[in-house]
Short mmCIF file of N, CA, C and O in Angstrom, two decimals:
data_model
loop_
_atom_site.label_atom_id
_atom_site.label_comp_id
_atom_site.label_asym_id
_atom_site.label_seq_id
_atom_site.Cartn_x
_atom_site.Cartn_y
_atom_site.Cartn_z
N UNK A 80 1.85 -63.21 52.62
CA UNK A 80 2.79 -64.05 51.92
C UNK A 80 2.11 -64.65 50.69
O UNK A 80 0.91 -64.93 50.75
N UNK A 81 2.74 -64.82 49.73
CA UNK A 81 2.27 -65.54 48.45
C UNK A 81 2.92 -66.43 48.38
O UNK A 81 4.01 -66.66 48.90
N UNK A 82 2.02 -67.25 47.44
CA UNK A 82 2.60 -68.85 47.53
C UNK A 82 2.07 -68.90 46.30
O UNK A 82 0.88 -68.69 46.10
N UNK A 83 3.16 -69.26 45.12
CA UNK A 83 2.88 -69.59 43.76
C UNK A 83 2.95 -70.91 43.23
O UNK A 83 3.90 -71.57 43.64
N UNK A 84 2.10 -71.53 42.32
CA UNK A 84 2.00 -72.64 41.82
C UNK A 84 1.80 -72.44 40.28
O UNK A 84 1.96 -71.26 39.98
N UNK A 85 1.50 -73.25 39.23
CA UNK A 85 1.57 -73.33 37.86
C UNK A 85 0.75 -72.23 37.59
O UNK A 85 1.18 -71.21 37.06
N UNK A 86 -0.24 -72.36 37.87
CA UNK A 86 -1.41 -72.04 37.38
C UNK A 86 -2.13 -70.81 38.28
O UNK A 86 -3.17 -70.31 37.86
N UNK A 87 -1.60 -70.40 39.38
CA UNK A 87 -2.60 -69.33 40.24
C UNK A 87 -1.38 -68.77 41.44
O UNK A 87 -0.19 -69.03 41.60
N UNK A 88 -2.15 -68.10 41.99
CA UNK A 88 -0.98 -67.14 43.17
C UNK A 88 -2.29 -67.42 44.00
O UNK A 88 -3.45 -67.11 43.70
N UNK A 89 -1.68 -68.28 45.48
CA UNK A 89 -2.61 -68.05 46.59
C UNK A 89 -1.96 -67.44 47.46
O UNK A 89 -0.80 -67.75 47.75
N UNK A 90 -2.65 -66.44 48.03
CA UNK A 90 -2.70 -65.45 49.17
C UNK A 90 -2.78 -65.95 50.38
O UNK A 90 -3.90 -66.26 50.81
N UNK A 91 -0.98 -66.24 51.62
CA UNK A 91 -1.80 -67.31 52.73
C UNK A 91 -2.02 -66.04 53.66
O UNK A 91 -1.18 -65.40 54.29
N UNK A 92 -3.49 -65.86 53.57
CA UNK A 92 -4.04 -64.93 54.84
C UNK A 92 -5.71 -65.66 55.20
O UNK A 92 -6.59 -66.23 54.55
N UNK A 93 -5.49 -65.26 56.50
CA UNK A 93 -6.94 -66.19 57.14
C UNK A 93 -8.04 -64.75 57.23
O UNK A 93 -9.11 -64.80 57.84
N UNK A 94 -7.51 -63.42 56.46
CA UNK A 94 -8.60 -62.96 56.49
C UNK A 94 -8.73 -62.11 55.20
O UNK A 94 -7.77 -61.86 54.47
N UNK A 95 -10.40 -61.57 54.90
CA UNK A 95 -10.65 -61.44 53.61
C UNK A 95 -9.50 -60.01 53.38
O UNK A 95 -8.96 -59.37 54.28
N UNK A 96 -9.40 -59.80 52.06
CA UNK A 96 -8.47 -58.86 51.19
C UNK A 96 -9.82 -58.17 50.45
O UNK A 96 -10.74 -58.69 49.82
N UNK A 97 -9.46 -56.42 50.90
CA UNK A 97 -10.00 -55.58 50.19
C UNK A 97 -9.96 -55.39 48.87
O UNK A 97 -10.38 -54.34 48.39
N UNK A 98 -9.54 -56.22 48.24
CA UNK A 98 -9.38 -56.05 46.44
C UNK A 98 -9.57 -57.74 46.01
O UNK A 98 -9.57 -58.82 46.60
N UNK A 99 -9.72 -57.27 44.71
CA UNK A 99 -9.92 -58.88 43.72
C UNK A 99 -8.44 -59.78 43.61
O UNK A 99 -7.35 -59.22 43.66
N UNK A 100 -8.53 -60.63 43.51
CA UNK A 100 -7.09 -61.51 43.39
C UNK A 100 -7.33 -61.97 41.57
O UNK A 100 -8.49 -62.16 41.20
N UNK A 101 -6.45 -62.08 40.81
CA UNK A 101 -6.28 -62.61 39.82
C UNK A 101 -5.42 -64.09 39.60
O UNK A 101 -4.23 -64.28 39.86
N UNK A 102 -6.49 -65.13 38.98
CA UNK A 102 -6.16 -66.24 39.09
C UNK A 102 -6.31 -67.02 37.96
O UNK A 102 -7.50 -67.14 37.66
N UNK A 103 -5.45 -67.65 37.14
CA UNK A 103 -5.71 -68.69 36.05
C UNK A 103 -6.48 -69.60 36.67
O UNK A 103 -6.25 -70.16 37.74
N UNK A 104 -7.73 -69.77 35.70
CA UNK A 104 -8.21 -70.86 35.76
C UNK A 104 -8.29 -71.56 34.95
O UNK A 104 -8.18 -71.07 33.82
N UNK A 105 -8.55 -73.32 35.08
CA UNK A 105 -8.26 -73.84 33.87
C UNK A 105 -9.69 -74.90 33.45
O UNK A 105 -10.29 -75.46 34.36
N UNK A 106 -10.14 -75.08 31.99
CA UNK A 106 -11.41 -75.22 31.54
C UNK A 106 -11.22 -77.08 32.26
O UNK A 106 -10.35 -77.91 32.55
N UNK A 107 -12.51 -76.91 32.25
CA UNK A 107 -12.99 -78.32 33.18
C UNK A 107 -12.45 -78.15 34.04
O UNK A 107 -13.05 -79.16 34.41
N UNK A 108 -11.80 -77.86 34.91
CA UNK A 108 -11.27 -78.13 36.63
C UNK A 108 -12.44 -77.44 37.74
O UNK A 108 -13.06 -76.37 37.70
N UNK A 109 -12.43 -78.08 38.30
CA UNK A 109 -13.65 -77.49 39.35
C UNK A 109 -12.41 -76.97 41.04
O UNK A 109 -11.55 -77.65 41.59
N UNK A 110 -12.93 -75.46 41.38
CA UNK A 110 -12.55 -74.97 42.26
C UNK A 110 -13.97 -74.72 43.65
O UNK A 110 -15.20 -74.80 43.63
N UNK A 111 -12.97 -74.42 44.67
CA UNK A 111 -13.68 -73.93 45.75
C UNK A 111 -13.63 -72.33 46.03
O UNK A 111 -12.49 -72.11 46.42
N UNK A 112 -14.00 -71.74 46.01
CA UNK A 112 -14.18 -70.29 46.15
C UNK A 112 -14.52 -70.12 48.11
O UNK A 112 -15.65 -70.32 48.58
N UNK A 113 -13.19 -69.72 49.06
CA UNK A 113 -13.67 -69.49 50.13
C UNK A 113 -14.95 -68.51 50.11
O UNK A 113 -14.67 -67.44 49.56
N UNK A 114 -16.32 -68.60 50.60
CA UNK A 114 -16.67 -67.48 51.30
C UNK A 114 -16.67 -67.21 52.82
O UNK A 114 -17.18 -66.17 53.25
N UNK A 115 -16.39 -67.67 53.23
CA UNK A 115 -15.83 -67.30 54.76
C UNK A 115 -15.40 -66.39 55.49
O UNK A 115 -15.79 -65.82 56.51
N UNK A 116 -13.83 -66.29 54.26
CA UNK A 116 -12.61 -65.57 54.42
C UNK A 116 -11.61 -66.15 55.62
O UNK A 116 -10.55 -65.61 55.95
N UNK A 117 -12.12 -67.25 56.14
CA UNK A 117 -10.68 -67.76 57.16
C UNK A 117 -9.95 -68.80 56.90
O UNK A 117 -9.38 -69.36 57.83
N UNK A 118 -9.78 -69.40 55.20
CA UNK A 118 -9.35 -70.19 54.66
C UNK A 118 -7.58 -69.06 54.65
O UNK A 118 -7.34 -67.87 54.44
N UNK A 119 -6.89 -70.05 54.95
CA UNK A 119 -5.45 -69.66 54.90
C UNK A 119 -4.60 -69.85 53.81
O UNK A 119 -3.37 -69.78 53.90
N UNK A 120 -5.25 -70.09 52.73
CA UNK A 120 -5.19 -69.88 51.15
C UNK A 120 -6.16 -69.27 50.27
O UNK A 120 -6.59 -69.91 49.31
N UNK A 121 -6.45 -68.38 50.47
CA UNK A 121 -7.12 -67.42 49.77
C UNK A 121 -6.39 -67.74 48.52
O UNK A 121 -5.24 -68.16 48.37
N UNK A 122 -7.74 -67.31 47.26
CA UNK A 122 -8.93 -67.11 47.57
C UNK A 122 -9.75 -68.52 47.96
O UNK A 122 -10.88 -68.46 48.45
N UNK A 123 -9.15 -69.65 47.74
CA UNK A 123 -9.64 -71.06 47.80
C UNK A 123 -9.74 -71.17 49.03
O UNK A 123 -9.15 -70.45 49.83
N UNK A 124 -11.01 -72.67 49.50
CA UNK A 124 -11.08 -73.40 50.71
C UNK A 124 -10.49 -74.11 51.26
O UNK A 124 -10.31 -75.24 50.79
N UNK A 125 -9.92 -73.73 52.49
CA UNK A 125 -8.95 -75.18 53.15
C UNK A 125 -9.88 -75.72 53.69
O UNK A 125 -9.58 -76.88 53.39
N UNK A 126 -11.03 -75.84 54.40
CA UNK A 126 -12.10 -76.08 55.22
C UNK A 126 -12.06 -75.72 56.39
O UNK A 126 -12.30 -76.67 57.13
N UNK A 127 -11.80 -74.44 57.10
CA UNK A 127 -11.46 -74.29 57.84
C UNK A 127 -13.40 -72.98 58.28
O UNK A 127 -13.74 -72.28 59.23
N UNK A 128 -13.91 -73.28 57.25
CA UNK A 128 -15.15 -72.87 57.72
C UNK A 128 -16.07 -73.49 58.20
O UNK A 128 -17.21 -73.04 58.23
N UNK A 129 -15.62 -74.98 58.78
CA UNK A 129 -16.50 -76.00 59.47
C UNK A 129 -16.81 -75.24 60.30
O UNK A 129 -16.10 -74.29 60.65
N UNK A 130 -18.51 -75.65 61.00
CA UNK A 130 -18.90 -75.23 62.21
C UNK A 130 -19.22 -73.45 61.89
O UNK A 130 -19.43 -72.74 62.87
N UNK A 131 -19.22 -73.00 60.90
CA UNK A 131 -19.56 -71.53 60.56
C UNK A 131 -20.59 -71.38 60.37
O UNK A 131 -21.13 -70.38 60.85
N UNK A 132 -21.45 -72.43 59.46
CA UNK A 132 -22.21 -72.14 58.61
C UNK A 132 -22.34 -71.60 57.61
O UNK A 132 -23.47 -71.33 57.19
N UNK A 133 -21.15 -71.28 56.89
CA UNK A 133 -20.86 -71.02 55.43
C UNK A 133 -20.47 -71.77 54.72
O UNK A 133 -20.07 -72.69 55.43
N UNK A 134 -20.25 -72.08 53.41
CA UNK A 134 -20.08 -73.03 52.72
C UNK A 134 -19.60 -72.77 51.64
O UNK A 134 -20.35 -72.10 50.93
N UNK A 135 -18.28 -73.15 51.04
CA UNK A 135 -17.46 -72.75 49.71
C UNK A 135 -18.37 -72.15 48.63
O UNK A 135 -19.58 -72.00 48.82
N UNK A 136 -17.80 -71.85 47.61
CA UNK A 136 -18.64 -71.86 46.44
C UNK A 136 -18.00 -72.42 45.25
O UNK A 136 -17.02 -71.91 44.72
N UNK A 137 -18.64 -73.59 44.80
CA UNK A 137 -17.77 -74.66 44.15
C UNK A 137 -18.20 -74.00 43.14
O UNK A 137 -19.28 -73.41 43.06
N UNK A 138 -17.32 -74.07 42.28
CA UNK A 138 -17.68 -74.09 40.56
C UNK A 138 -16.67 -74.74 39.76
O UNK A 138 -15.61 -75.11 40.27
N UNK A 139 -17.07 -74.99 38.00
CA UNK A 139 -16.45 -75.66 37.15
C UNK A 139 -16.41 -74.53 36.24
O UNK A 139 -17.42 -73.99 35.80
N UNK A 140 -14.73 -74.03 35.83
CA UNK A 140 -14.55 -73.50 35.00
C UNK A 140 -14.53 -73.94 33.99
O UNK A 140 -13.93 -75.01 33.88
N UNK A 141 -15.43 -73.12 32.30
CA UNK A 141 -16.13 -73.40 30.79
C UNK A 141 -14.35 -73.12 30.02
O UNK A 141 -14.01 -73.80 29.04
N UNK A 142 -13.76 -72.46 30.41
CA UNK A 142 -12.44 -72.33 29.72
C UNK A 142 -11.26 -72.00 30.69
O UNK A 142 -11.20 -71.84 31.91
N UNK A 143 -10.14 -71.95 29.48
CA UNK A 143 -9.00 -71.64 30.96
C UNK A 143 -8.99 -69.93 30.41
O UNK A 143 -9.07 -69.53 29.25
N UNK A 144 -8.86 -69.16 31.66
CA UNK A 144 -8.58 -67.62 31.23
C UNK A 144 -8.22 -67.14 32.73
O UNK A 144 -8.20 -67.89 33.71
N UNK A 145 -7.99 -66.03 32.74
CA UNK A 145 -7.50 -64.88 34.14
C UNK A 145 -8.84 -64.68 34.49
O UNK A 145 -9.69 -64.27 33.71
N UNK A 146 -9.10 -65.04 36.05
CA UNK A 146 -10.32 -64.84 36.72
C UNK A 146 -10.32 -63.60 37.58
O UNK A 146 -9.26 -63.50 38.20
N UNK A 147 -10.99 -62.85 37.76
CA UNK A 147 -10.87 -61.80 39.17
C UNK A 147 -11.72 -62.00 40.27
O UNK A 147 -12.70 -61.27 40.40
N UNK A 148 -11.47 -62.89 41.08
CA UNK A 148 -11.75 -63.34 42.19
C UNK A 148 -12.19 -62.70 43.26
O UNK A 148 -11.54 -61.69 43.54
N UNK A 149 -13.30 -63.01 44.09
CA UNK A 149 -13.55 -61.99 45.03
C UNK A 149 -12.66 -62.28 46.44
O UNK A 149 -12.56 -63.31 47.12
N UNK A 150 -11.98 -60.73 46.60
CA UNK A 150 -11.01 -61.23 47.80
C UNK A 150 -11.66 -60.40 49.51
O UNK A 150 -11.16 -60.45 50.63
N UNK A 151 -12.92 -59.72 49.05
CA UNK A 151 -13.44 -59.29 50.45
C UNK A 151 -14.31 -59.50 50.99
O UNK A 151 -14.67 -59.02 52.06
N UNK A 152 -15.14 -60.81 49.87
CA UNK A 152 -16.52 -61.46 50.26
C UNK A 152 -17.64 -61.35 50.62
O UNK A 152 -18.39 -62.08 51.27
N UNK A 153 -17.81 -59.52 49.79
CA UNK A 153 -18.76 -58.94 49.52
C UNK A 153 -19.58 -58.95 48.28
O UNK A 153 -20.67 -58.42 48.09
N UNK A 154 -18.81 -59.67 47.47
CA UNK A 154 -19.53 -59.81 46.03
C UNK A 154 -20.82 -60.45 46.03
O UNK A 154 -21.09 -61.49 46.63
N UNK A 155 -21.68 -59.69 45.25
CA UNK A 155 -23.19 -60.57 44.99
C UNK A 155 -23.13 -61.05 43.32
O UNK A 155 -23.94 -60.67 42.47
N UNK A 156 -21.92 -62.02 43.06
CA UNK A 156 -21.39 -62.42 41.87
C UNK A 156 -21.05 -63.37 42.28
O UNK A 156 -21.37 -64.27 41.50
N UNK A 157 -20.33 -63.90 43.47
CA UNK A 157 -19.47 -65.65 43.51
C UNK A 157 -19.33 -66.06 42.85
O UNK A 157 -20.28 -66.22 42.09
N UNK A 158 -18.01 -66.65 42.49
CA UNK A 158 -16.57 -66.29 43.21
C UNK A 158 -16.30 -64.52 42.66
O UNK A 158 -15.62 -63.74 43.32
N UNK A 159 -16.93 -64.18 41.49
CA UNK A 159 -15.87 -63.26 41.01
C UNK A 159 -16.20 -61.77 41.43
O UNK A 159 -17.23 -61.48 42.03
N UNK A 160 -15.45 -61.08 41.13
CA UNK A 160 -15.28 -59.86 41.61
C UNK A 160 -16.67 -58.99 40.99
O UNK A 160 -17.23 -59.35 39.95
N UNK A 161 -17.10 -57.86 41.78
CA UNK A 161 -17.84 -57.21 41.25
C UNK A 161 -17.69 -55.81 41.33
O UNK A 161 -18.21 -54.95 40.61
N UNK A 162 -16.79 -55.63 42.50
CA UNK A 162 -16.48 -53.94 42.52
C UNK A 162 -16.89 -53.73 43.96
O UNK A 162 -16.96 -52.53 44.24
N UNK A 163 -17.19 -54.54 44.94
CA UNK A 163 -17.80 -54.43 45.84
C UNK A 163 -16.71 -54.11 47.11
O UNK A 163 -17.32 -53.71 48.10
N UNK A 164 -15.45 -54.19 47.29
CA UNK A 164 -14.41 -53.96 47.73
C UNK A 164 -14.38 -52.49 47.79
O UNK A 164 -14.17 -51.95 48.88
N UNK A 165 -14.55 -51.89 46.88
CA UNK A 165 -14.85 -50.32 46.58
C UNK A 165 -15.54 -49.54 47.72
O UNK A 165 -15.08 -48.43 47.99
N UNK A 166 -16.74 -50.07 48.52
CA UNK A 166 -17.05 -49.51 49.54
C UNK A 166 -16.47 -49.91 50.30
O UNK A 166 -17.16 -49.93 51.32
N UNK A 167 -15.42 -50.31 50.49
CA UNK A 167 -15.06 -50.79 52.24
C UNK A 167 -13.51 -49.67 51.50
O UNK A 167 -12.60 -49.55 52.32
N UNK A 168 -13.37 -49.24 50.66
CA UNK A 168 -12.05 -48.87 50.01
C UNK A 168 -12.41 -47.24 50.20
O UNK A 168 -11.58 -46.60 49.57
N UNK A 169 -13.31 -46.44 50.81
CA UNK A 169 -14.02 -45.50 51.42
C UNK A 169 -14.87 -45.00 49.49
O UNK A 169 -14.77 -43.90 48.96
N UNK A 170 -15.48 -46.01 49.01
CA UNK A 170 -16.17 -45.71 48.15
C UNK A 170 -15.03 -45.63 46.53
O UNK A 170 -15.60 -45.94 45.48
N UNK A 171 -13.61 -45.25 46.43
CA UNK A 171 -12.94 -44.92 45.97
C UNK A 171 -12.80 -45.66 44.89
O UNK A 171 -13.58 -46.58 45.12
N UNK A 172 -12.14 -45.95 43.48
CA UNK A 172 -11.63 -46.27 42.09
C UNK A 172 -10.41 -46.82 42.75
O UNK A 172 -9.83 -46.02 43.48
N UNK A 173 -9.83 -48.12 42.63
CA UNK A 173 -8.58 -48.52 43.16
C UNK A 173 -7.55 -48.38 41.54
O UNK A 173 -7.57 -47.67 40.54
N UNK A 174 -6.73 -49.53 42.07
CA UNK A 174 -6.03 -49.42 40.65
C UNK A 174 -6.41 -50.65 40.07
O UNK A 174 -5.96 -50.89 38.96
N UNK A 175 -7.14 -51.47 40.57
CA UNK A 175 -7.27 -52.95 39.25
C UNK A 175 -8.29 -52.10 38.52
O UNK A 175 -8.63 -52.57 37.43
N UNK A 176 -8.92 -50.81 38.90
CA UNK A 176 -10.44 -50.38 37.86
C UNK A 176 -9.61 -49.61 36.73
O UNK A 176 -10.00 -49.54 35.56
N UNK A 177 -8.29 -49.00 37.23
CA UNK A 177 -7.39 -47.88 36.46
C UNK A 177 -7.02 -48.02 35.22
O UNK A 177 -6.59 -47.17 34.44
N UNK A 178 -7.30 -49.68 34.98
CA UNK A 178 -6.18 -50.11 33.38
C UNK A 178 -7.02 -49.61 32.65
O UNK A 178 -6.84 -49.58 31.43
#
């Protein structure tokens, strides 16, 4: 299910998504980046990773622009996407690489 607001589309699933999510972000606002994946608003933290031992990944966005978000929480980039979805995708070119 999606759930839209001004500024971003959150994804309510409590588990990670094989592809990047695209999200406005806006300059000076500081976000939470689930890494978990059992936040029920993807890609953001509800805190629902207490007691995990993982821990958001906060950052302050430098401008407002379209982010590509990591949605399978394999990226060695946090928050953003790196292509790393691709192996769990059986190695394959999806379509966000296609434009």
């Amino acid at each position: 299910m999606l759930l839209k607001s001004a500024n971003s589309i959150q994804i309510m699933s409590s588990q990670p998504l094989n592809r990047p999510i695209a999200v406005t972000v806006e300059a000076g606002k500081t976000y939470r980046w689930c890494a978990c994946g059992k936040s029920s608003i993807q890609p953001w933290c509800d805190g629902a990773h207490v007691g995990s031992g993982i821990e958001p990944v906060i950052f302050t966005s430098e401008q407002t622009k379209t982010m590509y978000i990591c949605g399978c929480k394999k990226t060695h980039h946090a928050p953003k996407c790196d292509g790393s979805h691709q192996s769990l995708n059986d190695g394959g070119r999806d379509a966000y690489y296609r434009r």
